[in-house]
Short mmCIF file of N, CA, C and O and ligand atoms in Angstrom, two decimals:
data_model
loop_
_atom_site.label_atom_id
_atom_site.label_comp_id
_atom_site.label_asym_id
_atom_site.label_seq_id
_atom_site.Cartn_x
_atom_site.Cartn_y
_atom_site.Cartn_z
N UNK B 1 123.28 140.24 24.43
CA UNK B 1 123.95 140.56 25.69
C UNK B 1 125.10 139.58 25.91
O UNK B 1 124.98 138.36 25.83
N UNK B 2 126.07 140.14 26.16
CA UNK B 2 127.45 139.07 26.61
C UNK B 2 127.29 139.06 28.40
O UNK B 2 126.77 139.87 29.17
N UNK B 3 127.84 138.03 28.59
CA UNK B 3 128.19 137.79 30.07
C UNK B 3 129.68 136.96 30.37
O UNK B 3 130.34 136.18 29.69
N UNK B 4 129.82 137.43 31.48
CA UNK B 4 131.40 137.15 32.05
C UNK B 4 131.27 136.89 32.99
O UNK B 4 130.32 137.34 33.63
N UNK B 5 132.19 136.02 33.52
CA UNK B 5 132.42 135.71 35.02
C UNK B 5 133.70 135.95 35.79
O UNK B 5 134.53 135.07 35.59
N UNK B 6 134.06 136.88 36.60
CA UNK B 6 135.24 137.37 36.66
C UNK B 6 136.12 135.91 38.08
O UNK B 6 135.81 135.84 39.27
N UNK B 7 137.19 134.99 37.32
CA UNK B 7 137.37 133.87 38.32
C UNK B 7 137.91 134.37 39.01
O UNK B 7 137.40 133.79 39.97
N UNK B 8 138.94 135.37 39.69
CA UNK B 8 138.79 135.93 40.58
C UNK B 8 138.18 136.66 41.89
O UNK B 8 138.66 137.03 42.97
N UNK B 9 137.32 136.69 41.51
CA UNK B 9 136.32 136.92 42.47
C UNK B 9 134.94 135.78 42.56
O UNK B 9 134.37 135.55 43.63
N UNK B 10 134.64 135.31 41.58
CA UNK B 10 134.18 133.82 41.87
C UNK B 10 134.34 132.90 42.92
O UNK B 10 135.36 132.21 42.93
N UNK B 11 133.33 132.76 43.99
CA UNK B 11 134.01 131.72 44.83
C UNK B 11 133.24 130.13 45.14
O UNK B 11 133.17 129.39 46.13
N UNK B 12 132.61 130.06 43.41
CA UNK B 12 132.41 128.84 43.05
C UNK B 12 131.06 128.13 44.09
O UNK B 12 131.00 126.96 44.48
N UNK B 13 130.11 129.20 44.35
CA UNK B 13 128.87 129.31 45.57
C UNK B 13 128.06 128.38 44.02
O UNK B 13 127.79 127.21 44.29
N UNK B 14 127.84 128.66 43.10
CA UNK B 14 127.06 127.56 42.15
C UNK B 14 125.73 128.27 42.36
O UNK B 14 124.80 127.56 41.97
N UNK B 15 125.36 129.43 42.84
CA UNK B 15 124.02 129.95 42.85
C UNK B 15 123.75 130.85 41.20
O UNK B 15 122.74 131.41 40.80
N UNK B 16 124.49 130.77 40.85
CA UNK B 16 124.62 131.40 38.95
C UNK B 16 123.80 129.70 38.32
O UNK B 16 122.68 129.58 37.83
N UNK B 17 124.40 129.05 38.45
CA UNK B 17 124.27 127.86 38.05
C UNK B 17 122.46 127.19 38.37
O UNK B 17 121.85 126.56 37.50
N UNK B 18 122.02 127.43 39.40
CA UNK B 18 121.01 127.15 39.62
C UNK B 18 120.04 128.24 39.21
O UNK B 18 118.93 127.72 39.12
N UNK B 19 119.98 129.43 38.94
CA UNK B 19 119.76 129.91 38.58
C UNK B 19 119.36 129.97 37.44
O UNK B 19 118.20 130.04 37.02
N UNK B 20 120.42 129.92 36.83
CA UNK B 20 120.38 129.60 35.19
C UNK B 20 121.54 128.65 34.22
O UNK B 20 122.44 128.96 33.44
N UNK B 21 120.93 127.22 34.78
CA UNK B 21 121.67 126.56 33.82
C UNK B 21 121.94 126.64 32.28
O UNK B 21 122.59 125.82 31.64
N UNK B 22 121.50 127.45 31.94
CA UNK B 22 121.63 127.71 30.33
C UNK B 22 122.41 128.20 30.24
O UNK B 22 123.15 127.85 29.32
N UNK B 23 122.81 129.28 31.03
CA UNK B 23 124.05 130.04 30.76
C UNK B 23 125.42 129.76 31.76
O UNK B 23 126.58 130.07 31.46
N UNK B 24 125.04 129.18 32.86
CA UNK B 24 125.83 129.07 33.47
C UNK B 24 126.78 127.53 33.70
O UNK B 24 126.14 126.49 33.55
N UNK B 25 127.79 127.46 33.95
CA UNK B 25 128.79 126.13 34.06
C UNK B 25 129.21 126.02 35.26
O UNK B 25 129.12 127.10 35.85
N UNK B 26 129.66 125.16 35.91
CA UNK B 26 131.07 125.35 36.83
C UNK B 26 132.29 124.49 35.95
O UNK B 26 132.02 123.65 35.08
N UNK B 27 133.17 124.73 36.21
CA UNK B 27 134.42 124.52 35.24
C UNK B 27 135.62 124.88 36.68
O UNK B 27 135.63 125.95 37.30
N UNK B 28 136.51 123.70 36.94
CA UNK B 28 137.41 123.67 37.64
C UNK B 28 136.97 124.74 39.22
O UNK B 28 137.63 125.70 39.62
N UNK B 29 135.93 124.28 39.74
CA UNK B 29 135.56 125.63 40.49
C UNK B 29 134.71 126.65 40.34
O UNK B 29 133.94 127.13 41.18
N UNK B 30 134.91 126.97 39.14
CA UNK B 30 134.61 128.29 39.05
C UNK B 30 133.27 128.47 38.06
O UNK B 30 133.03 127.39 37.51
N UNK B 31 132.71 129.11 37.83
CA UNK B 31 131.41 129.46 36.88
C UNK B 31 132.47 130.08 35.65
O UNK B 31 133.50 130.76 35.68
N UNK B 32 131.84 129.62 34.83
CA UNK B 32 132.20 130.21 33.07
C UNK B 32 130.29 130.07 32.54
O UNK B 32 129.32 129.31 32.56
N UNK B 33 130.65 131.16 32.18
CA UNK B 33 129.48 131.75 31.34
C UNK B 33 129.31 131.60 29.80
O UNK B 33 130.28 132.02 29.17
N UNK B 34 128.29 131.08 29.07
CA UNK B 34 127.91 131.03 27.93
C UNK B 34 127.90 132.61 27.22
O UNK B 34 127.14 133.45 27.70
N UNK B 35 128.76 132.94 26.05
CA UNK B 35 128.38 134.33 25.78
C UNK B 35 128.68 134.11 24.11
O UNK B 35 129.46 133.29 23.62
N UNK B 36 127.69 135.21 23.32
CA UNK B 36 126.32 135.64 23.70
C UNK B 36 125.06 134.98 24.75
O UNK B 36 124.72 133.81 24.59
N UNK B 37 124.62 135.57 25.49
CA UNK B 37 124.03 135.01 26.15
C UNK B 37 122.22 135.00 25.70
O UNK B 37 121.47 135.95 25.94
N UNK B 38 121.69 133.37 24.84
CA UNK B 38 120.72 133.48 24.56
C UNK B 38 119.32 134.36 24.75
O UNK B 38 118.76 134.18 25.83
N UNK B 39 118.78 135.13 23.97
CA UNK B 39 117.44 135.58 24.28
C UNK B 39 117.11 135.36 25.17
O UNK B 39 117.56 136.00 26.12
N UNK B 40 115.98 134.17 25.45
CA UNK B 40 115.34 133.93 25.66
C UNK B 40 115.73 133.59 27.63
O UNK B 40 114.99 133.40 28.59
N UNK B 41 117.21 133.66 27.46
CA UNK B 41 117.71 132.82 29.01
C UNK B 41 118.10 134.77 29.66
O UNK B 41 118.14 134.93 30.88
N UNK B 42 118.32 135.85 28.84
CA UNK B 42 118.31 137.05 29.34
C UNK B 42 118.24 137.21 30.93
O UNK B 42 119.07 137.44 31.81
N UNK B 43 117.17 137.04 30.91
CA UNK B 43 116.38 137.70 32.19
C UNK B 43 117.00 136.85 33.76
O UNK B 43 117.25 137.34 34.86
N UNK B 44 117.08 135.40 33.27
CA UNK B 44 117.67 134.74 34.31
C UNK B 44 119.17 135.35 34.58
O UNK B 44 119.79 135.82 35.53
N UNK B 45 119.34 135.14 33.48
CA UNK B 45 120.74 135.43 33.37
C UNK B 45 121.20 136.96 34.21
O UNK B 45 122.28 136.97 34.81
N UNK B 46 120.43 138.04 34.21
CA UNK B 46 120.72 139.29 35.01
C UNK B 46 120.21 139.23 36.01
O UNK B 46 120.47 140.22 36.70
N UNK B 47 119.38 138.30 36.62
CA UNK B 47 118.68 137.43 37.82
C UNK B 47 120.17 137.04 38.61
O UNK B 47 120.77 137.63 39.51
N UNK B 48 120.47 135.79 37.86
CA UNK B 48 122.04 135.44 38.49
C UNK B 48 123.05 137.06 38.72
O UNK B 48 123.70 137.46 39.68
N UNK B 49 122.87 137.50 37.71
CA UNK B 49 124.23 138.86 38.06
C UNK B 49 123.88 139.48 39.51
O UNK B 49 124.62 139.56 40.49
N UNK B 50 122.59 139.87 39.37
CA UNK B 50 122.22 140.57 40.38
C UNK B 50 122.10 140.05 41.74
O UNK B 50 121.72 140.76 42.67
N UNK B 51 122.47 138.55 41.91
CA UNK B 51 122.32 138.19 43.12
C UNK B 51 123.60 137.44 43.64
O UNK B 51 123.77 137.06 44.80
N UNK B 52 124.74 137.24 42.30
CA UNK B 52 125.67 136.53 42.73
C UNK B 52 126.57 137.66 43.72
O UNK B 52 126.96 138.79 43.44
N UNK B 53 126.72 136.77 45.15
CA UNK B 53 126.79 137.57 46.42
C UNK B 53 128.35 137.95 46.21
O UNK B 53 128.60 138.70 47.15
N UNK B 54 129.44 137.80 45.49
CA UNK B 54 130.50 138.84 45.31
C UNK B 54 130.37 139.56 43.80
O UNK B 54 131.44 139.93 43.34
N UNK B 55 129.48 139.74 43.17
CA UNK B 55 128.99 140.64 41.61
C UNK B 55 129.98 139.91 41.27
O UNK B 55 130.78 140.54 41.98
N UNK B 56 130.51 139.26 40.88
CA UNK B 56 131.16 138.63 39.56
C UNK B 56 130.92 138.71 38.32
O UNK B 56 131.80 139.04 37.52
N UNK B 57 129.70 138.42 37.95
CA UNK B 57 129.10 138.45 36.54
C UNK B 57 128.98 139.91 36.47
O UNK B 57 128.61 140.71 37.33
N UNK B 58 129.45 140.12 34.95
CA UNK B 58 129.85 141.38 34.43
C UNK B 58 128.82 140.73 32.93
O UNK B 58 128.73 139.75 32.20
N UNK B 59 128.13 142.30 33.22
CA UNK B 59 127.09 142.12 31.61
C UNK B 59 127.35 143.03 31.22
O UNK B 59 127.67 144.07 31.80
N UNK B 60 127.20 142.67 29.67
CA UNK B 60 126.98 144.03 28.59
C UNK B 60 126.39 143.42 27.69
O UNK B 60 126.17 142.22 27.50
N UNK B 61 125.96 145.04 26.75
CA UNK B 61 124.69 145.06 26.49
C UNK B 61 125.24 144.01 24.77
O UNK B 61 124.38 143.66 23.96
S1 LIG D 1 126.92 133.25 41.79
FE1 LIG D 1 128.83 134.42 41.56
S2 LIG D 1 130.24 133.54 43.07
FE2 LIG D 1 128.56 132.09 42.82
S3 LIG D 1 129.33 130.65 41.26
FE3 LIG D 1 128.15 132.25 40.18
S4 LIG D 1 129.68 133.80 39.58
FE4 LIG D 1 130.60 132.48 41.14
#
């Protein structure tokens, strides 16, 4: 699974990040995403998509 973080609409809330530090960064502000996004961190990882409060994170399969 790849993941993205669109910095545009990012407004650097860091709830991706707590979520799932494995995949997630903040970088100048903003969240940048680890991609491919490990096995095993998956599930967090669509955990964070699904709750980051402007959808930013963009997954595919
Ligand atoms: S949860 Fe969304 S808005 Fe918040 S830092 Fe992560 S990508 Fe950005």
């Amino acid at each position: 699974m790849k993941a993205k973080v669109d910095p545009d609409l990012c407004t650097g809330c860091e709830l991706c990040v707590g979520l799932c530090p494995e995949v997630f960064r903040m970088e100048d502000g903003k969240a940048v995403a680890a991609s491919p996004v490990p096995a095993a961190h998956e599930a967090a990882c669509k955990d964070a998509a699904a709750q980051c409060p402007v959808e930013a994170i963009k997954l595919e399969p």
